[in-house]
Short mmCIF file of C-alpha atoms and ligand atoms in Angstrom, two decimals:
data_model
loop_
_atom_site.label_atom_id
_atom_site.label_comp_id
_atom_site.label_asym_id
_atom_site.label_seq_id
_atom_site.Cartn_x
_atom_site.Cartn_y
_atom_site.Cartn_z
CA UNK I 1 -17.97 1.20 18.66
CA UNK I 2 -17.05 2.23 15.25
CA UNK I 3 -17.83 -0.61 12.44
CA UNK I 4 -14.09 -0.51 11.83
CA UNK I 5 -12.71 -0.97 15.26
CA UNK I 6 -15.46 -3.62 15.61
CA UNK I 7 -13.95 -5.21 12.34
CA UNK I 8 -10.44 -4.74 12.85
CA UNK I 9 -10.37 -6.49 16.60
CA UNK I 10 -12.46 -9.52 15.14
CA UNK I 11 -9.51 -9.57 12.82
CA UNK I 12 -7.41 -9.45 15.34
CA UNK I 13 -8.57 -11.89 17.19
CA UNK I 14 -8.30 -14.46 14.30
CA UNK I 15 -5.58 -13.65 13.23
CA UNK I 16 -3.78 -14.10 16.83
CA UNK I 17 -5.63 -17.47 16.96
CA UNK I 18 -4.13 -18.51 13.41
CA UNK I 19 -0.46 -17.87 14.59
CA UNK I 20 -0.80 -19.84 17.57
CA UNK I 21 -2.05 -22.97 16.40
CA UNK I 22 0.69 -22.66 13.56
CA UNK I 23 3.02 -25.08 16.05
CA UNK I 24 0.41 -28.09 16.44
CA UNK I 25 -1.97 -27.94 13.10
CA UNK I 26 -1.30 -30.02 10.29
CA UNK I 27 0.76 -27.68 7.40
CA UNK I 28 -1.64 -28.89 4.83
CA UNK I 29 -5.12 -27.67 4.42
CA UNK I 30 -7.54 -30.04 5.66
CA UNK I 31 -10.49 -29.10 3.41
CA UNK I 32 -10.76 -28.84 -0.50
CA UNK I 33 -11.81 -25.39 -2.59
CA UNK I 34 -15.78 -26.99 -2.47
CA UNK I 35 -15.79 -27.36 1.09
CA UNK I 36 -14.83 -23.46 1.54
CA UNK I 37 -17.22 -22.28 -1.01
CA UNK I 38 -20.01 -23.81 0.93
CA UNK I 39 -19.35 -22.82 3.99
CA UNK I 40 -18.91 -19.09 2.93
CA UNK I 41 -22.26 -19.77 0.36
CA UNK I 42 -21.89 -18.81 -3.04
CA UNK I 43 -24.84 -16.36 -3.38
CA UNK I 44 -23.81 -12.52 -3.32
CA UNK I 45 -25.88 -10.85 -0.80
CA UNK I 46 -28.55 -8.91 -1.90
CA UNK I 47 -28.04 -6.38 0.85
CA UNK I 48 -25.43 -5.28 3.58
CA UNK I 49 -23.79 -6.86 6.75
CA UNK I 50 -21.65 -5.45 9.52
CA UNK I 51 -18.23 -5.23 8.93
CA UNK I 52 -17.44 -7.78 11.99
CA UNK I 53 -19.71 -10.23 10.77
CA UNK I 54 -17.91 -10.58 7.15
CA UNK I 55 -14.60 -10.63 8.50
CA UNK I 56 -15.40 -13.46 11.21
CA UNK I 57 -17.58 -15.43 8.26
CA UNK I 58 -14.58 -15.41 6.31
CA UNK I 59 -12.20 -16.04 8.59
CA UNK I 60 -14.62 -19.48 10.29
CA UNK I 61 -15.04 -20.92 6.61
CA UNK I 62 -11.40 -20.43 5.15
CA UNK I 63 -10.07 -22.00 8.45
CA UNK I 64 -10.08 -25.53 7.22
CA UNK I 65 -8.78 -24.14 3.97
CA UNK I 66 -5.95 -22.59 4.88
CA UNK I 67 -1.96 -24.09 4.06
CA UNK I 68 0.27 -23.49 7.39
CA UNK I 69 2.50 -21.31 4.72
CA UNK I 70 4.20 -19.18 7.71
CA UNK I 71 4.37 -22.45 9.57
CA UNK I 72 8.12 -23.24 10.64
CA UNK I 73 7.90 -26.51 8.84
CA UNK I 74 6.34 -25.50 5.55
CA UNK I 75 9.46 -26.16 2.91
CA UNK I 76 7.72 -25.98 -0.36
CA UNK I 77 8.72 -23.84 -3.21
CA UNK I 78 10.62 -20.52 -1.77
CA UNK I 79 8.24 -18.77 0.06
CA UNK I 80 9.44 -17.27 3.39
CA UNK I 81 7.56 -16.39 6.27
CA UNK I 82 6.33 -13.59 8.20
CA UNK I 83 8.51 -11.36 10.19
CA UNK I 84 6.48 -9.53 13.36
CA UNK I 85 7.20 -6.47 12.88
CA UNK I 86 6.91 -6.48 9.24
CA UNK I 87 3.39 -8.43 9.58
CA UNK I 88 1.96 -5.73 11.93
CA UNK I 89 3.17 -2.57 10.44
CA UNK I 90 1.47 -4.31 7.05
CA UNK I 91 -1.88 -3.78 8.78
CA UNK I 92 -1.06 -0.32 9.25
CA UNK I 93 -0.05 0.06 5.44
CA UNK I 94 -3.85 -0.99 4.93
CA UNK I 95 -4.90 1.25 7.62
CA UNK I 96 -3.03 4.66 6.48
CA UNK I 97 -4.00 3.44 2.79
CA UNK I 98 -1.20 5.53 1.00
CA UNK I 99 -1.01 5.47 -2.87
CA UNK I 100 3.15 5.88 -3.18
CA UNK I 101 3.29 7.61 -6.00
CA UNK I 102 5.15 10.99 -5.25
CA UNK I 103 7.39 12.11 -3.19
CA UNK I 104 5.04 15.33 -2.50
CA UNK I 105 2.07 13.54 -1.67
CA UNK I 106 3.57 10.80 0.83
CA UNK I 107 5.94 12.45 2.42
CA UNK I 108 6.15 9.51 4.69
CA UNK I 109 6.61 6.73 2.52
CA UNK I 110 9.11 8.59 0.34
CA UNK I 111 11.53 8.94 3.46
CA UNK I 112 10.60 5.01 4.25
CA UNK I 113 11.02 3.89 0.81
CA UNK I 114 14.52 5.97 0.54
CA UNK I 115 15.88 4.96 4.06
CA UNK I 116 14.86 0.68 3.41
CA UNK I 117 16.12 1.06 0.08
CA UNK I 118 19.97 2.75 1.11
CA UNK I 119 19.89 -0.41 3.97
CA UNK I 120 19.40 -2.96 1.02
CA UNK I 121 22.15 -1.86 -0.73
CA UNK I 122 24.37 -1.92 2.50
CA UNK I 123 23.51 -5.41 3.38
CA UNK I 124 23.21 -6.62 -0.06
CA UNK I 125 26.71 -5.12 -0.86
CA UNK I 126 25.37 -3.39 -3.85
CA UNK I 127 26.80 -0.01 -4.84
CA UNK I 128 25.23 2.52 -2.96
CA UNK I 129 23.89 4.88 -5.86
CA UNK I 130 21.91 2.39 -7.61
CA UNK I 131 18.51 2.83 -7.52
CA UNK I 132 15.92 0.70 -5.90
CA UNK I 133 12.21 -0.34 -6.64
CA UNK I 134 9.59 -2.33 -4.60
CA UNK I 135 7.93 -4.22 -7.10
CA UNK I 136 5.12 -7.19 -6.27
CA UNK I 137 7.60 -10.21 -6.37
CA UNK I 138 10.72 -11.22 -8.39
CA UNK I 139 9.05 -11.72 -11.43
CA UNK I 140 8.17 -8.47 -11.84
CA UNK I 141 11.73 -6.92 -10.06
CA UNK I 142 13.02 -9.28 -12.64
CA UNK I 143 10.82 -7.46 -15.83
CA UNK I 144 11.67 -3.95 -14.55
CA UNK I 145 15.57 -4.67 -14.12
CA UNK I 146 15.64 -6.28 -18.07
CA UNK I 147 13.50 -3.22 -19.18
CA UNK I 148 16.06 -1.32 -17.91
CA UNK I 149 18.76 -3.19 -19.61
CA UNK I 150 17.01 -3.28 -22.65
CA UNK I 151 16.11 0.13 -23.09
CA UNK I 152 20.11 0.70 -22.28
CA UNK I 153 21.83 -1.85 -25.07
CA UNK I 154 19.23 -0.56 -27.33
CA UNK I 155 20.09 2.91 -26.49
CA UNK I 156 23.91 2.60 -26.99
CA UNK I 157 22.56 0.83 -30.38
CA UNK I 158 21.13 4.21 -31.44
CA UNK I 159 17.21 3.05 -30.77
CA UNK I 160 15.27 5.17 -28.48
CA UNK I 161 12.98 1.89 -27.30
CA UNK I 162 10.73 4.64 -25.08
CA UNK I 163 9.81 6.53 -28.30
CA UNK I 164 9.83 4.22 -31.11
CA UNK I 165 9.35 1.05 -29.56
CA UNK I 166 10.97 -2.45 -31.08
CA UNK I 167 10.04 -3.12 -34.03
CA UNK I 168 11.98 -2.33 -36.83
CA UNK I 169 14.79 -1.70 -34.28
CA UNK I 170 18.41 -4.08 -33.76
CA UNK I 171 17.29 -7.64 -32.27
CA UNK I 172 18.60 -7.75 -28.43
CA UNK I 173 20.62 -11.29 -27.56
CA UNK I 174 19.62 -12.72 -23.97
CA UNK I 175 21.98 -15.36 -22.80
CA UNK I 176 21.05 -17.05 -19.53
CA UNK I 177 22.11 -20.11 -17.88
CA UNK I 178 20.30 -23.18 -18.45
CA UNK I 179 19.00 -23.88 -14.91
CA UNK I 180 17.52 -19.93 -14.68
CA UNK I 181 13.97 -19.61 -12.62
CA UNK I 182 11.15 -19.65 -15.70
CA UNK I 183 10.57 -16.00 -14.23
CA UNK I 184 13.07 -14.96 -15.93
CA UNK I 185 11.83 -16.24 -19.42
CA UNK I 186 8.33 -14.67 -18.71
CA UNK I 187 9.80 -11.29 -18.02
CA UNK I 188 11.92 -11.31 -21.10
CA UNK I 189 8.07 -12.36 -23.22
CA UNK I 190 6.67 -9.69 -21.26
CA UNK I 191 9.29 -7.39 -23.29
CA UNK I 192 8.74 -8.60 -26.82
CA UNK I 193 12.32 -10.32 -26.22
CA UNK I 194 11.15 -13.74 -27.06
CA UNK I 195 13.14 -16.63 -25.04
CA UNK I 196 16.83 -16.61 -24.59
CA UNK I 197 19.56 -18.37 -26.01
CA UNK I 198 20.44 -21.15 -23.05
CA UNK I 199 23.99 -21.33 -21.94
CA UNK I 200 25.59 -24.85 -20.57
CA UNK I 201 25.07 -25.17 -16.71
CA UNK I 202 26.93 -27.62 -14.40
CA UNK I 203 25.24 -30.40 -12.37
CA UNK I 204 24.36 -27.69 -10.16
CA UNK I 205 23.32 -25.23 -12.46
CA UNK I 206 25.79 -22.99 -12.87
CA UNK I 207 26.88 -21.24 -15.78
CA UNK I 208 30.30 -22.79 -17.48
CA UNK I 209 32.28 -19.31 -17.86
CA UNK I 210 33.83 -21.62 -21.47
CA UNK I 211 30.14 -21.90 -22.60
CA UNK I 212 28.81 -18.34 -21.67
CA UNK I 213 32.42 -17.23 -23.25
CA UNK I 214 31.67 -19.27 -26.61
CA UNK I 215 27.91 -18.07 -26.66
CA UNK I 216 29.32 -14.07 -26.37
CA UNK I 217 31.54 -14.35 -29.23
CA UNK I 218 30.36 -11.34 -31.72
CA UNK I 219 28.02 -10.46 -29.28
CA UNK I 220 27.74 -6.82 -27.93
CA UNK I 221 26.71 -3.35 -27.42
CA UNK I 222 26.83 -1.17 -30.46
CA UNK I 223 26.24 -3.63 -33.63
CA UNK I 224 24.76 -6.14 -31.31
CA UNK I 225 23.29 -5.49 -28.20
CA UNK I 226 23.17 -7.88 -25.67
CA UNK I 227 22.22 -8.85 -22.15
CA UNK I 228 23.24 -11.73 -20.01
CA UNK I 229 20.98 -13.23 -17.06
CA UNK I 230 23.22 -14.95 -14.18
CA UNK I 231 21.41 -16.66 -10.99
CA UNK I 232 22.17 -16.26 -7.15
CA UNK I 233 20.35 -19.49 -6.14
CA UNK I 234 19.35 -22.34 -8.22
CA UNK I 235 15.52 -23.17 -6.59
CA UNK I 236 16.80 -27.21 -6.46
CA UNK I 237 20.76 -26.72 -5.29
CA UNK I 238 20.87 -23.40 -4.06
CA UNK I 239 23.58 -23.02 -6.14
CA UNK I 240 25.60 -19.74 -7.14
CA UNK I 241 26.63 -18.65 -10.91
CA UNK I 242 30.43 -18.35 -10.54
CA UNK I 243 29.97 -14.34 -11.04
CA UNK I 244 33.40 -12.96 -11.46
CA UNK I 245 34.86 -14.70 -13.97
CA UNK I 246 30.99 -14.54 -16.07
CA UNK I 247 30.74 -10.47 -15.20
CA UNK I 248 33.75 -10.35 -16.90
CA UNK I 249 33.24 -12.30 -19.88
CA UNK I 250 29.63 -10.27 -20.34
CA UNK I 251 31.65 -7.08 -19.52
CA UNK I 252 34.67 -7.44 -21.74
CA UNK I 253 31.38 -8.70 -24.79
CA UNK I 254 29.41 -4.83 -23.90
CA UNK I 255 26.35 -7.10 -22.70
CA UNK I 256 24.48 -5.44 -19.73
CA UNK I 257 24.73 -8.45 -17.06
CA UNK I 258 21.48 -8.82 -14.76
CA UNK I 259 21.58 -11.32 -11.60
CA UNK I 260 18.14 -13.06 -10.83
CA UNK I 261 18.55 -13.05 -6.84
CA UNK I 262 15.25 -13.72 -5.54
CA UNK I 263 16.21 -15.64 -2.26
CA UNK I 264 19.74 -16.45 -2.81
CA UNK I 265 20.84 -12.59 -3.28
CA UNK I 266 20.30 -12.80 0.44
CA UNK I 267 23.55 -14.70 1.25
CA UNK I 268 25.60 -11.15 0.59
CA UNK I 269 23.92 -10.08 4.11
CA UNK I 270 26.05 -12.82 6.04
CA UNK I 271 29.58 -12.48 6.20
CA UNK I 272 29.69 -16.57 6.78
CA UNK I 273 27.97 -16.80 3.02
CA UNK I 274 28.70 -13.25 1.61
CA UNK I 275 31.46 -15.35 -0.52
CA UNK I 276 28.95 -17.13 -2.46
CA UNK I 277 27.97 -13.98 -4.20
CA UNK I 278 31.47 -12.48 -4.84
CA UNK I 279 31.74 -10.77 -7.84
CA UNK I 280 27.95 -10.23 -8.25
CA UNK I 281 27.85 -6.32 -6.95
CA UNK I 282 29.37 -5.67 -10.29
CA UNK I 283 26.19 -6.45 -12.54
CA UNK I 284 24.00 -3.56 -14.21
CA UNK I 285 21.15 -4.96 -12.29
CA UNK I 286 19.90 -7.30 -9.55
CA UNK I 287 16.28 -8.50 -8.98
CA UNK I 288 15.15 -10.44 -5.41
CA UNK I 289 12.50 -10.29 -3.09
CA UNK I 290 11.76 -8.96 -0.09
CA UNK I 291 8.70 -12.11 0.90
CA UNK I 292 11.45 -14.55 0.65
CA UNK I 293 14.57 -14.79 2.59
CA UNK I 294 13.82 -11.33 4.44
CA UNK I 295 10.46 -12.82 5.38
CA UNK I 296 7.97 -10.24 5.04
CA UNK I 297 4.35 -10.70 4.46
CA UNK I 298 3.38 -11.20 0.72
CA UNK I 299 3.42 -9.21 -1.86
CA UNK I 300 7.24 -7.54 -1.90
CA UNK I 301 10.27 -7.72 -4.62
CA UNK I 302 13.24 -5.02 -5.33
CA UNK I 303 14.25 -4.05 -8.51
CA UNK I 304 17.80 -2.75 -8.27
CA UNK I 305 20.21 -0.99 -10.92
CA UNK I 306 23.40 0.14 -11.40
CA UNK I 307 22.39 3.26 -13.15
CA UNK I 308 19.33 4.90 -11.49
CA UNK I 309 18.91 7.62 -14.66
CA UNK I 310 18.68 3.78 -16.88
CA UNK I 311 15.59 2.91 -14.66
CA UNK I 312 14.27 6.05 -15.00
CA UNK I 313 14.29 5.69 -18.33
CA UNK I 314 12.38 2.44 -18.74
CA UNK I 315 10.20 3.03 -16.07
CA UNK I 316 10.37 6.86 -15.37
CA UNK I 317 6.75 9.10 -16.00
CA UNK I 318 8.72 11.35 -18.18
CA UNK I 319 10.21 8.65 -20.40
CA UNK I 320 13.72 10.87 -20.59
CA UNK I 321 17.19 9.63 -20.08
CA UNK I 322 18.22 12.79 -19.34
CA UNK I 323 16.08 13.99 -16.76
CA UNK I 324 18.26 15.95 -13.65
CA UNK I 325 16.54 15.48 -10.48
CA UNK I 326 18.49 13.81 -7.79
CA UNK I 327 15.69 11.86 -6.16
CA UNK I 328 12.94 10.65 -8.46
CA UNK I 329 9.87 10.02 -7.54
CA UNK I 330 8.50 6.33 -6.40
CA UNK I 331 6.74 5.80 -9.46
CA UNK I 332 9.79 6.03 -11.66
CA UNK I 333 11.09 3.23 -10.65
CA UNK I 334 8.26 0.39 -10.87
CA UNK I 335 5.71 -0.06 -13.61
CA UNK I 336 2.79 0.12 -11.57
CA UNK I 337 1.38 4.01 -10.86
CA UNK I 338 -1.15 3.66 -7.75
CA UNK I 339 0.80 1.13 -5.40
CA UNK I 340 0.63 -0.39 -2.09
CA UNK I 341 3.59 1.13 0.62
CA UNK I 342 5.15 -2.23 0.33
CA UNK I 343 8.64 -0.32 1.75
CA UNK I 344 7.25 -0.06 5.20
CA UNK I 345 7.40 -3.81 5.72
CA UNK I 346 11.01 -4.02 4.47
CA UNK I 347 11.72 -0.85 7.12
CA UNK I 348 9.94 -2.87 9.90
CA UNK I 349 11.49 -6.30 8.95
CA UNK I 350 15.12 -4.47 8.65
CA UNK I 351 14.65 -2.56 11.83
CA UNK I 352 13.78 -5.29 13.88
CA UNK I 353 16.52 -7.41 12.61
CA UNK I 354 19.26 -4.84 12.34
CA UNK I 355 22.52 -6.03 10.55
CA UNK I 356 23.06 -8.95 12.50
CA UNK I 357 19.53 -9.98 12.71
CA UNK I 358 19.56 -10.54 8.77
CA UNK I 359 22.82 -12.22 8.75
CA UNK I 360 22.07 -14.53 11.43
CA UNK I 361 18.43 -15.06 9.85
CA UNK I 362 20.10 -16.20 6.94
CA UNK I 363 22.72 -18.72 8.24
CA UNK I 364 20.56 -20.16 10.72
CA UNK I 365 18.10 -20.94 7.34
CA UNK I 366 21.33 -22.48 5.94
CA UNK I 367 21.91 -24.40 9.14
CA UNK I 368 18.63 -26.32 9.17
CA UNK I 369 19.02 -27.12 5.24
CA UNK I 370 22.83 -28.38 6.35
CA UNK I 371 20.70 -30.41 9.36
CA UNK I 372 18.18 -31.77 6.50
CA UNK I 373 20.53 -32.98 4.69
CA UNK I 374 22.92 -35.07 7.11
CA UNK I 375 19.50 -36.63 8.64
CA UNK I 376 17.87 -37.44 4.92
CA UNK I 377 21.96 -39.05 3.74
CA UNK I 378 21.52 -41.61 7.21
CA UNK I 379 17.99 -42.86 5.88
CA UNK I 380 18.03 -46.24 4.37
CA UNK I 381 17.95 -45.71 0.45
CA UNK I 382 18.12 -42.19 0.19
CA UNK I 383 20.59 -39.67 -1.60
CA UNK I 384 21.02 -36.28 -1.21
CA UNK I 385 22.06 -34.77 -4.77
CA UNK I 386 23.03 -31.23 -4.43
CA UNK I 387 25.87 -29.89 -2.66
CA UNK I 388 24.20 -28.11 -0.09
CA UNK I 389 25.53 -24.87 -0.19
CA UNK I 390 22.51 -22.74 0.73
CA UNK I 391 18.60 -23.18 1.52
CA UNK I 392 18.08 -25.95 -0.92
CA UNK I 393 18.49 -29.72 -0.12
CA UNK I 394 17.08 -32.37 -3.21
CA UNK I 395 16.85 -36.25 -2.37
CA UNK I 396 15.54 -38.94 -3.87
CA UNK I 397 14.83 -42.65 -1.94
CA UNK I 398 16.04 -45.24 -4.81
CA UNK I 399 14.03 -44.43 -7.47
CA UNK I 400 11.24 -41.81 -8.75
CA UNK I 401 8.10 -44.03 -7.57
CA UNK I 402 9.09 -44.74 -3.76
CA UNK I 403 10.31 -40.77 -4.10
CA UNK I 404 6.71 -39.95 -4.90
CA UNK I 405 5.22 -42.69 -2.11
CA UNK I 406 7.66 -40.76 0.33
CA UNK I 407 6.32 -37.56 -0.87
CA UNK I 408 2.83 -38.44 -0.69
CA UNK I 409 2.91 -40.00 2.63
CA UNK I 410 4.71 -37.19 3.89
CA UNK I 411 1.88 -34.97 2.80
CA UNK I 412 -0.86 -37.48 4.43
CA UNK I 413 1.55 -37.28 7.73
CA UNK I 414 0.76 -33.72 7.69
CA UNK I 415 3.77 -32.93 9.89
CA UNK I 416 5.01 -30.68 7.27
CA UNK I 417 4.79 -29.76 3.70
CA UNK I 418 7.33 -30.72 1.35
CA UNK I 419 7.21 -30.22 -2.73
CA UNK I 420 8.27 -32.61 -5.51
CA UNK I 421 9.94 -32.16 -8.01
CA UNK I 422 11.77 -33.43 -11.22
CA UNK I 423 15.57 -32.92 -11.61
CA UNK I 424 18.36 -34.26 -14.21
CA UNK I 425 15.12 -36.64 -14.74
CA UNK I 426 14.88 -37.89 -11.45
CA UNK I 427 11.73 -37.17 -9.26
CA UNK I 428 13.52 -35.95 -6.44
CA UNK I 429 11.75 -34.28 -2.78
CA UNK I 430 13.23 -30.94 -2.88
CA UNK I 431 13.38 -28.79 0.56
CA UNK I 432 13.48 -25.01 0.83
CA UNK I 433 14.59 -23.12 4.52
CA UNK I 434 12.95 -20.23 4.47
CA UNK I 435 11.08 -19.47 7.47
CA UNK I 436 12.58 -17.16 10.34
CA UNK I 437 10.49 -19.16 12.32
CA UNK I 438 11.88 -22.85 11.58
CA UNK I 439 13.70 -23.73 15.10
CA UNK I 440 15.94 -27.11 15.88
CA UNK I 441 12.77 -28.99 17.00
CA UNK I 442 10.60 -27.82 13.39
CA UNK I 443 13.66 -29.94 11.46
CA UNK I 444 13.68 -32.91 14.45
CA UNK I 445 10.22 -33.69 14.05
CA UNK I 446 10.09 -32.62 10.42
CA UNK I 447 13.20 -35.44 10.02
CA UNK I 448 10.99 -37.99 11.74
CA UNK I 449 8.23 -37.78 9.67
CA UNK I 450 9.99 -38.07 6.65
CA UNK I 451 11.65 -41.45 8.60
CA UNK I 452 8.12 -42.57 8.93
CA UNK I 453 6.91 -41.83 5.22
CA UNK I 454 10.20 -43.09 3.87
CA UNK I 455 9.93 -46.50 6.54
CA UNK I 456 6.67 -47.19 4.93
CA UNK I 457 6.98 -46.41 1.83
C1 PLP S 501 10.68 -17.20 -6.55
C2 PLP S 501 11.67 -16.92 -7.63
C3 PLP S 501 11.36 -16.05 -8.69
C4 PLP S 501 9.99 -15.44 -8.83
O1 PLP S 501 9.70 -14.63 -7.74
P1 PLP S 501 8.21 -14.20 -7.37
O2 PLP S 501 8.39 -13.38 -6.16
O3 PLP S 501 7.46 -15.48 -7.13
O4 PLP S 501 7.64 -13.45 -8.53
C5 PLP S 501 12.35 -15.78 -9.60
N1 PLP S 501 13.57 -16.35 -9.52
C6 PLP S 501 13.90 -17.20 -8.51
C7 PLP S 501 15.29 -17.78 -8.47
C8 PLP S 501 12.96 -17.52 -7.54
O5 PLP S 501 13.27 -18.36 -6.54
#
């Protein structure tokens, strides 16, 4: 047999054997880093092994290691799951080995890459000329979308930011709300724009349109160029920046307006939700990811703007605003230049679901966090505190240290895995849907066991 097929089928193997005990094993790993480095042995080999025999090492001595992340009952931070047909056409990605680059040289991806990205727009109900790039995650869709707006304000300022760079050049205000994702302040020190001025938030972190409106004042395009970050899902209430009314306010100030979407950008794909991001589709920009709420295998965000030549610019080979081709190539629309085919997961994951596959995908998430939070309000002593209008439930059980007994009992229970956190200065257990997978019976016996940490505790 040929060392690869050897390889690949012990892969295989494994990897069928990890997804089915994903309904019965405990969602924490059972064994610490120490444990896994001895059982793999820390000494690099002085000579070579059979293909098959590394991957099945590997796979025996991270076993015990491993965190039931695509588990139906694994609700920490937002991390999705992983779609079938997205998961298996991601081996193939590895197999075929593309580097995306060009149009020319991957014929293939380019069609893939154009065909996912005009579906995105459709079921994300973003104008259908903007341009779209897979980046790694929403950090860096999140860079790439402010480089684009940056570039722009600057531009309309009279500073070309590709050819001179910053310095010396018209300081750029970024207003965002208070309760943005901290992504958001690492892409803006990626760009030399330092942190951003915070606007007020409610209890639910949303922007106040009166606050954003006061911050804006004198702000602008021209003398003073200016972009404004809004959120579609706050990671602890799920919540929605009210974006007509703050599009408008940005609009009517010349800022460019950017929406950080990573899971919540989703809710435009059901028509029961769509109404939680009305008024959005009329930003410059929008960054979310595809490994979160569409549920493909790690690593997968989209970069998406208005203006496709304004991408171009920021990220584009040639640097030029003005360049006239209709379809540029992959690379100018992501910083990286070799690159994994990440759009032939979204294709697989969007062509298995079809329209209503995504929409239903996404209420049936909001469903379970609706279930959560009825069964966590009828436990003695706990509170839900968000208004659970999305993915995201937060509760706390009478105070912050039986919140952290709950939390850590929860974790011994091993049931499912559940993250802490601290909110308005409460320790608070906060619960993200995000798992195609989770079914009725994941959030029954995922409701007990918090019962039994929270009756102990
Ligand atoms: C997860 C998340 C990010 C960061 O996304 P990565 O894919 O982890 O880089 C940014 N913003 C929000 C709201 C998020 O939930």
């Amino acid at each position: 047999m040929d060392p690869r097929e050897a390889a690949l089928r012990q892969a295989y193997d494994h990897a069928v054997r990890w997804l089915a005990s994903l309904p019965d094993r405990p969602v924490p790993a059972r064994a610490p880093v120490e444990a896994i480095v001895r059982a793999l042995g820390p000494e690099l080999p002085e000579g070579p092994s059979p293909p098959a025999n590394v991957v099945d090492l590997l796979a025996t001595a991270c076993e015990p290691g491993l965190t039931a992340f695509p588990s139906g009952r694994f609700y920490g931070f937002v991390v999705g799951g992983t779609e079938p047909a997205a998961l298996s056409v991601d081996w193939l990605v590895s197999a075929w080995d593309q580097n995306c680059v060009m149009r020319t040289v991957s014929p293939a991806y380019a069609a893939v890459e154009e065909i996912a990205g005009a579906w995105l727009l459709d079921l994300l109900g973003l104008p259908g000329t903007s341009a779209v790039g897979f980046t790694t995650g929403a950090t860096m869709a999140n860079f790439t979308c402010l480089a684009a707006g940056r570039d722009a304000v600057l531009r309309d300022a009279g500073r070309n930011v590709a050819r001179d760079g910053l310095a010396g050049g018209p300081a750029v205000r970024v207003l965002a709300g208070r309760s943005r994702h901290m992504a958001v302040d690492l892409a803006l020190r990626y760009l030399g724009l330092g942190r951003p001025e915070l606007v007020a938030a409610d209890p639910q972190g949303r922007v106040e349109p009166d606050a954003l409106r006061r911050a804006l004042a004198g702000a602008g395009r021209g003398p003073s160029p200016a972009i404004v970050v809004l959120q579609a899902g706050d990671i602890h209430s799920g919540a929605f920046d009210p974006f007509t009314e703050c599009v408008a306010l940005a609009r009517e100030a010349g800022a460019w307006v950017h929406v950080d979407g990573a899971f919540g950008l989703w809710a435009a794909a059901s028509p029961r939700h769509a109404h939680l991001t009305a008024g959005c589709q009329d930003a410059d920009s929008w960054a979310t990811d595809a490994h979160k709420t569409l549920n493909v295998p790690y690593d997968c965000g989209l970069a998406i703007v208005r203006d496709p030549s304004a991408l171009r610019a920021a990220m584009g080979e040639q640097g030029d605003y003005l360049i006239q081709h209709e379809h540029g190539d992959p690379i100018d629309k992501v910083p990286e230049l070799s690159r994994r085919g990440r759009a032939f997961t979204v294709w697989a994951a969007l062509r298995s679901l079809g329209r209503s596959g995504v929409g239903e995908l996404v209420d049936r998430l909001c469903r379970h966090a609706s279930a959560f939070a009825a069964g966590i309000a009828g436990i003695d002593g706990a509170t839900v505190l968000n208004d659970v209008v999305f993915t995201q439930v937060c509760a706390e059980f009478g105070n912050d240290a039986r919140t952290d007994r709950v939390l850590a009992r929860l974790l011994d229970d091993g049931t499912a895995w559940i993250s802490g956190s601290t909110w308005h200065g409460r320790r608070v257990m906060r619960i993200s849907v995000s798992n195609w997978s989770t079914s009725d019976d994941d959030v029954r016996r995922t409701l007990d066991a918090i019962r039994r940490a929270a009756g102990t505790a």
